[in-house]
Short mmCIF file of C-alpha atoms in Angstrom, two decimals:
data_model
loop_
_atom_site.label_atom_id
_atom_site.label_comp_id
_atom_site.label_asym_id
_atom_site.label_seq_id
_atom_site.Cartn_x
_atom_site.Cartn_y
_atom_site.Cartn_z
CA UNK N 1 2.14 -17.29 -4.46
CA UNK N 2 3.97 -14.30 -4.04
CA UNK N 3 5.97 -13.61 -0.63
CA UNK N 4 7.54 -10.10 0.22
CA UNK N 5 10.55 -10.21 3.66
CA UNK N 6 11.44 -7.26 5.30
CA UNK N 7 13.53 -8.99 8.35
CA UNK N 8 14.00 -5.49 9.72
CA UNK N 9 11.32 -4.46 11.86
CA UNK N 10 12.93 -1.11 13.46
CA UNK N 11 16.04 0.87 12.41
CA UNK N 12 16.63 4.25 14.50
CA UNK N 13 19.71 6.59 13.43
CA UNK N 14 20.69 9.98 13.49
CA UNK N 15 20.23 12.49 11.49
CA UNK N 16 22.66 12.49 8.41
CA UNK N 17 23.33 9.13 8.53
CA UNK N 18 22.65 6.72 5.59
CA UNK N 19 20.11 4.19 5.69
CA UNK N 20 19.52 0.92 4.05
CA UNK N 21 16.41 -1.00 4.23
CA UNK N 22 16.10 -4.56 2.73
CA UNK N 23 13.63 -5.95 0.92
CA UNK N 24 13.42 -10.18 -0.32
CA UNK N 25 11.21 -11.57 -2.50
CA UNK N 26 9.58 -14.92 -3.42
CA UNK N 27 7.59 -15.50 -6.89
CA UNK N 28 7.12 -17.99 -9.53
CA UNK N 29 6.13 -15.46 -11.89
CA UNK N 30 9.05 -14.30 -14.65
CA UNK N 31 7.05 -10.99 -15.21
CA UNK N 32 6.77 -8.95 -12.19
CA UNK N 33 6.80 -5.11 -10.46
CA UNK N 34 8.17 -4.54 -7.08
CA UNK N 35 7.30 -1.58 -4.81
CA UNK N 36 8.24 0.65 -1.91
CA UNK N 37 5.92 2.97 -0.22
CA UNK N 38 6.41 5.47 2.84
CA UNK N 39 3.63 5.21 5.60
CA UNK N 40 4.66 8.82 7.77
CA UNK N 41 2.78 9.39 10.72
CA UNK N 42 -0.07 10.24 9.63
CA UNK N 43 -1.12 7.04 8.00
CA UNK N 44 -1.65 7.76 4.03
CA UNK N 45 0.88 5.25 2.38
CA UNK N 46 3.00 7.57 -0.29
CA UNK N 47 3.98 5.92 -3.54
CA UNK N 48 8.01 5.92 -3.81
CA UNK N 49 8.69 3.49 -6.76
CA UNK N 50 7.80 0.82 -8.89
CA UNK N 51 10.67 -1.33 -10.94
CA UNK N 52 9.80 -3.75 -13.69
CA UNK N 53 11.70 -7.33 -13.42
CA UNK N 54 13.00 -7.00 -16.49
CA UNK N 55 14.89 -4.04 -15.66
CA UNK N 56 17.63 -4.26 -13.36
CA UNK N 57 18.89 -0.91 -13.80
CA UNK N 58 19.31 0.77 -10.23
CA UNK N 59 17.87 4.40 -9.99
CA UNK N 60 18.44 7.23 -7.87
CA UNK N 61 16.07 9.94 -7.03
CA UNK N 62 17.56 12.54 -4.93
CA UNK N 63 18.49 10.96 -1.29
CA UNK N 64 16.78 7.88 -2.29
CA UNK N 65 18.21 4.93 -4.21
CA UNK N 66 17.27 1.77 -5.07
CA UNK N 67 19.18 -1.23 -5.70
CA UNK N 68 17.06 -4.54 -7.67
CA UNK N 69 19.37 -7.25 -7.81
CA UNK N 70 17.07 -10.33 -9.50
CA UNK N 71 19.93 -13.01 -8.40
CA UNK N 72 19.07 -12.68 -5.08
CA UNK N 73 15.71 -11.46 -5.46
CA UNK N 74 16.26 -8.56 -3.72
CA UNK N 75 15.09 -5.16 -3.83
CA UNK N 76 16.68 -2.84 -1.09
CA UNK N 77 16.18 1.31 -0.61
CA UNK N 78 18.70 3.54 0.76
CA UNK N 79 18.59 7.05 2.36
CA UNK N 80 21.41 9.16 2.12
CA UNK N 81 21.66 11.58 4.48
CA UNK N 82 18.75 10.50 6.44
CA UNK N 83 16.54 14.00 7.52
CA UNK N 84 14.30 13.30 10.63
CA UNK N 85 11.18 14.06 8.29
CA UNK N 86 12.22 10.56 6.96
CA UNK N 87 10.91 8.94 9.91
CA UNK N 88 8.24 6.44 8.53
CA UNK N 89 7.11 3.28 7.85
CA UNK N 90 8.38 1.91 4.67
CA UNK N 91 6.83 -0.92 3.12
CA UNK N 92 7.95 -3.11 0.12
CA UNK N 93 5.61 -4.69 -2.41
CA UNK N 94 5.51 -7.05 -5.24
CA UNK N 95 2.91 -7.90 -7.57
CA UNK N 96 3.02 -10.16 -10.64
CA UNK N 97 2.03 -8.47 -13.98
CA UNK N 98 -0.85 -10.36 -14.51
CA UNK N 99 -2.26 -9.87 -11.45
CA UNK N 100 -3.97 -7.23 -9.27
CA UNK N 101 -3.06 -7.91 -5.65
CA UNK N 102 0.11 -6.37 -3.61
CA UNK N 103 1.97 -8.53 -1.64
CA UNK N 104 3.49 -6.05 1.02
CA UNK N 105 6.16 -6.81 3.21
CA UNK N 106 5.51 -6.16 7.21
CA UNK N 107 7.15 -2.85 6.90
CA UNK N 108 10.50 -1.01 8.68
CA UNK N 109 9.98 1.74 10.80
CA UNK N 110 12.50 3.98 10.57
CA UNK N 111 13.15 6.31 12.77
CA UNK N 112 15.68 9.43 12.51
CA UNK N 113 16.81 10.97 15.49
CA UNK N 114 17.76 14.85 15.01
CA UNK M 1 -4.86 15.42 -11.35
CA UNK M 2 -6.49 12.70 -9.62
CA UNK M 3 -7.02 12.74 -5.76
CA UNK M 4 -8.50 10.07 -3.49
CA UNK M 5 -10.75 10.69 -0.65
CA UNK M 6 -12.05 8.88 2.08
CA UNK M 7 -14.39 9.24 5.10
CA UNK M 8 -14.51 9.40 7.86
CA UNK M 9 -11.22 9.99 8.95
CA UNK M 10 -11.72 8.44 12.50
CA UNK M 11 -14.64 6.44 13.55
CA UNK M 12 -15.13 4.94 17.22
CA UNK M 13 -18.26 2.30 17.08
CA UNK M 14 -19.50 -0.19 19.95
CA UNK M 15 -19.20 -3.46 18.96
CA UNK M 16 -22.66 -5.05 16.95
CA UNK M 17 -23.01 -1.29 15.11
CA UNK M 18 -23.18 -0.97 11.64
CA UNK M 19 -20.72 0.06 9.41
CA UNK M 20 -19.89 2.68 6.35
CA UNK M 21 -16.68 4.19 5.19
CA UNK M 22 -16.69 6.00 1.74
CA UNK M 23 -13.83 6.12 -0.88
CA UNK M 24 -14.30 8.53 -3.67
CA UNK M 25 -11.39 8.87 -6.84
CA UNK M 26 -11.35 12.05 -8.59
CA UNK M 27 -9.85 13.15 -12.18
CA UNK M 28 -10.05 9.15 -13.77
CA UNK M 29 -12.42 7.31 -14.81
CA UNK M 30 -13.28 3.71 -14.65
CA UNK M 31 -10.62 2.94 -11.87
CA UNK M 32 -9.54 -0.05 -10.14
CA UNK M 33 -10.32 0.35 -6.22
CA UNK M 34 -9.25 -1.78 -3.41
CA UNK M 35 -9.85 -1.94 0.30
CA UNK M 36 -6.84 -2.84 2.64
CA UNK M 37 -7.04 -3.24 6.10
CA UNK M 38 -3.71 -2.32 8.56
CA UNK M 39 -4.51 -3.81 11.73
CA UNK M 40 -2.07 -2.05 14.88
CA UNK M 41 1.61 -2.74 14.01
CA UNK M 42 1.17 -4.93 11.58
CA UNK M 43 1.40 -4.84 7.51
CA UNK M 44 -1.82 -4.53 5.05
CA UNK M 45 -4.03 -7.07 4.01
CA UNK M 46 -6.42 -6.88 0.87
CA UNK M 47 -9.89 -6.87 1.89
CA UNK M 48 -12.05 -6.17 -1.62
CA UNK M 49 -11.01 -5.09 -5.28
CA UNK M 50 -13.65 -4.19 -7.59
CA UNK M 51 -12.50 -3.27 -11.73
CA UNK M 52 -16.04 -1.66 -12.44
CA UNK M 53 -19.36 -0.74 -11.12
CA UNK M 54 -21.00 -3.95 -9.15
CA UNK M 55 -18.17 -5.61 -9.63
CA UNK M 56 -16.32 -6.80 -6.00
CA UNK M 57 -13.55 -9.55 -5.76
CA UNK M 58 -13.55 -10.64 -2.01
CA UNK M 59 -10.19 -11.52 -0.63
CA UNK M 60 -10.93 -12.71 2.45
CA UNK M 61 -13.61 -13.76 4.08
CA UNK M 62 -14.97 -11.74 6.88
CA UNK M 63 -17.77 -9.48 8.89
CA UNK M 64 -17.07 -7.03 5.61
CA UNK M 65 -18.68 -6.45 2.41
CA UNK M 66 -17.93 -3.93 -0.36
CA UNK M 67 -20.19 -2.06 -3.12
CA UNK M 68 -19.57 0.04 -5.88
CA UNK M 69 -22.44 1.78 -6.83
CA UNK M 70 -20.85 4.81 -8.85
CA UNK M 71 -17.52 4.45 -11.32
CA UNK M 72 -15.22 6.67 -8.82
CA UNK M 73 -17.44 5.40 -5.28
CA UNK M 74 -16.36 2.38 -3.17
CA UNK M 75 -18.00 1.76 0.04
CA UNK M 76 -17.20 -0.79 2.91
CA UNK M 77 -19.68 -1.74 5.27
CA UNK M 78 -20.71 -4.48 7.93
CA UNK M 79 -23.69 -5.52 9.42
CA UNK M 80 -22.32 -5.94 13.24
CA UNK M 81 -18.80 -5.19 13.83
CA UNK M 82 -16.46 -7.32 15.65
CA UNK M 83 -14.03 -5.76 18.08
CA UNK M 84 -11.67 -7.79 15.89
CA UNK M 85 -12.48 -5.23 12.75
CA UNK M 86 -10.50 -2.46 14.40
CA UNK M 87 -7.84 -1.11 12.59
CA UNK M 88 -7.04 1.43 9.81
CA UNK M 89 -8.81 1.03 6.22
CA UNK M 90 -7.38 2.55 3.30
CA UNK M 91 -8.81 2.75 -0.09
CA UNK M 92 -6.68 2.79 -3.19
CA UNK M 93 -6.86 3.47 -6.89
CA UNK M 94 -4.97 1.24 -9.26
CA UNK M 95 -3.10 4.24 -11.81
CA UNK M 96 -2.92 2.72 -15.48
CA UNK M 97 -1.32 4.40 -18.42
CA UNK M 98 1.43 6.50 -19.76
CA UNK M 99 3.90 4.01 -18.31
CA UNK M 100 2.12 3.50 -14.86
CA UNK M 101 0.84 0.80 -12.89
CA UNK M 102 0.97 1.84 -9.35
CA UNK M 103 -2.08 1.83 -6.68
CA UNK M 104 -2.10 5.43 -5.22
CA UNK M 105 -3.45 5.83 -1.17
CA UNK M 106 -6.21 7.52 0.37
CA UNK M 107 -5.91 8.91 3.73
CA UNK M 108 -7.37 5.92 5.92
CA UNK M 109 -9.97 5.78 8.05
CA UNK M 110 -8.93 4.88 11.25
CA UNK M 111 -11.29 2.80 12.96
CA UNK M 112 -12.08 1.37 16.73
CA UNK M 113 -14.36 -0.45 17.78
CA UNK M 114 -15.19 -0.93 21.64
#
């Protein structure tokens, strides 16, 4: 069984600050892909990334950043610069590669105060 | 490109009412679709997945069932609803190919039942 911890429920900061949300894992599976998603306001869940297990290579995509570190079975997401159209929901997932079923975490809200 | 639809977008039934929300995929063929259900506050659960026409996987057993009766159609539905089945349904598609493997969002239906 596959287990997804997001011990942060709520972060609030303001604007420009970074942000780092955490994201722990539990699976007995070797092969796996791990998620986040952004849930903004209005409720549609937005795709950010998906990272294999095999590769542990951090990636950056403009303010966003990711950091996978399979030792501690981690997968945490930062925002640089936080912008208040940041404010969300984000949600981390995991799902082994044989299977077809998310495990999502409970979610952060962030919130970015301007 | 492929886009996801779903309808209603907010739906307010009295309790022992039927139910029907439609999720339609356009621009792929032969998807995978799921139904998750986000109850207030809290994260998503898997309700159906289906990898073909008349085929459903239940996850959990509830007041819902789920039928695919096109390849890019997947419709939830329920006999009597239970104030318990209010919350916000999203469909998904599972994206396959050209180094993907991500489930892309609808819009949600957001639904309450009094």
């Amino acid at each position: 069984a596959q287990k997804v911890t997001q011990a942060q429920t709520e972060i609030s900061v303001v604007e420009k600050e970074d942000v780092t949300l955490d994201c722990v894992y539990e699976t007995r599976d070797t092969t796996y892909y791990l998620f986040w998603y952004k849930q903004p306001p209005s409720g549609e869940l937005v795709f950010l990334i998906r990272r294999n297990s095999f590769d542990e290579q951090n990636e950056i995509s403009g303010r966003y950043s990711w950091n996978f570190q399979k030792s501690t079975s981690s997968f945490n997401f930062t925002i640089t610069a936080s912008q208040v159209v940041d404010s969300a929901v984000y949600f981390c997932a995991l799902r082994a590669s044989s299977d077809y079923k998310l495990s999502f975490g409970a979610g952060t809200t962030v919130t970015v105060r301007a | 490109s492929q886009t996801i639809h779903q309808w209603p977008a907010t739906l307010v039934q009295p309790v022992g009412s039927p139910l029907s929300l439609e999720c339609t995929v356009e621009g792929t063929s032969n998807p995978n679709l799921y139904w998750y259900r986000q109850a207030a506050g809290r994260g998503l659960q898997l309700l159906f997945y289906s990898v073909g026409i008349g085929q459903i996987s239940s996850e959990v057993p509830q007041n819902l069932s789920a039928s695919r009766p096109q390849d890019r159609q997947f419709i939830l539905s329920s006999k009597k609803l239970l104030l318990s089945d209010s919350g916000f349904y999203l469909c998904a598609w599972r994206s396959l190919g050209q180094g993907r493997d991500e489930q892309y969002f609808g819009p949600g239906t957001r639904l309450t039942v009094t």
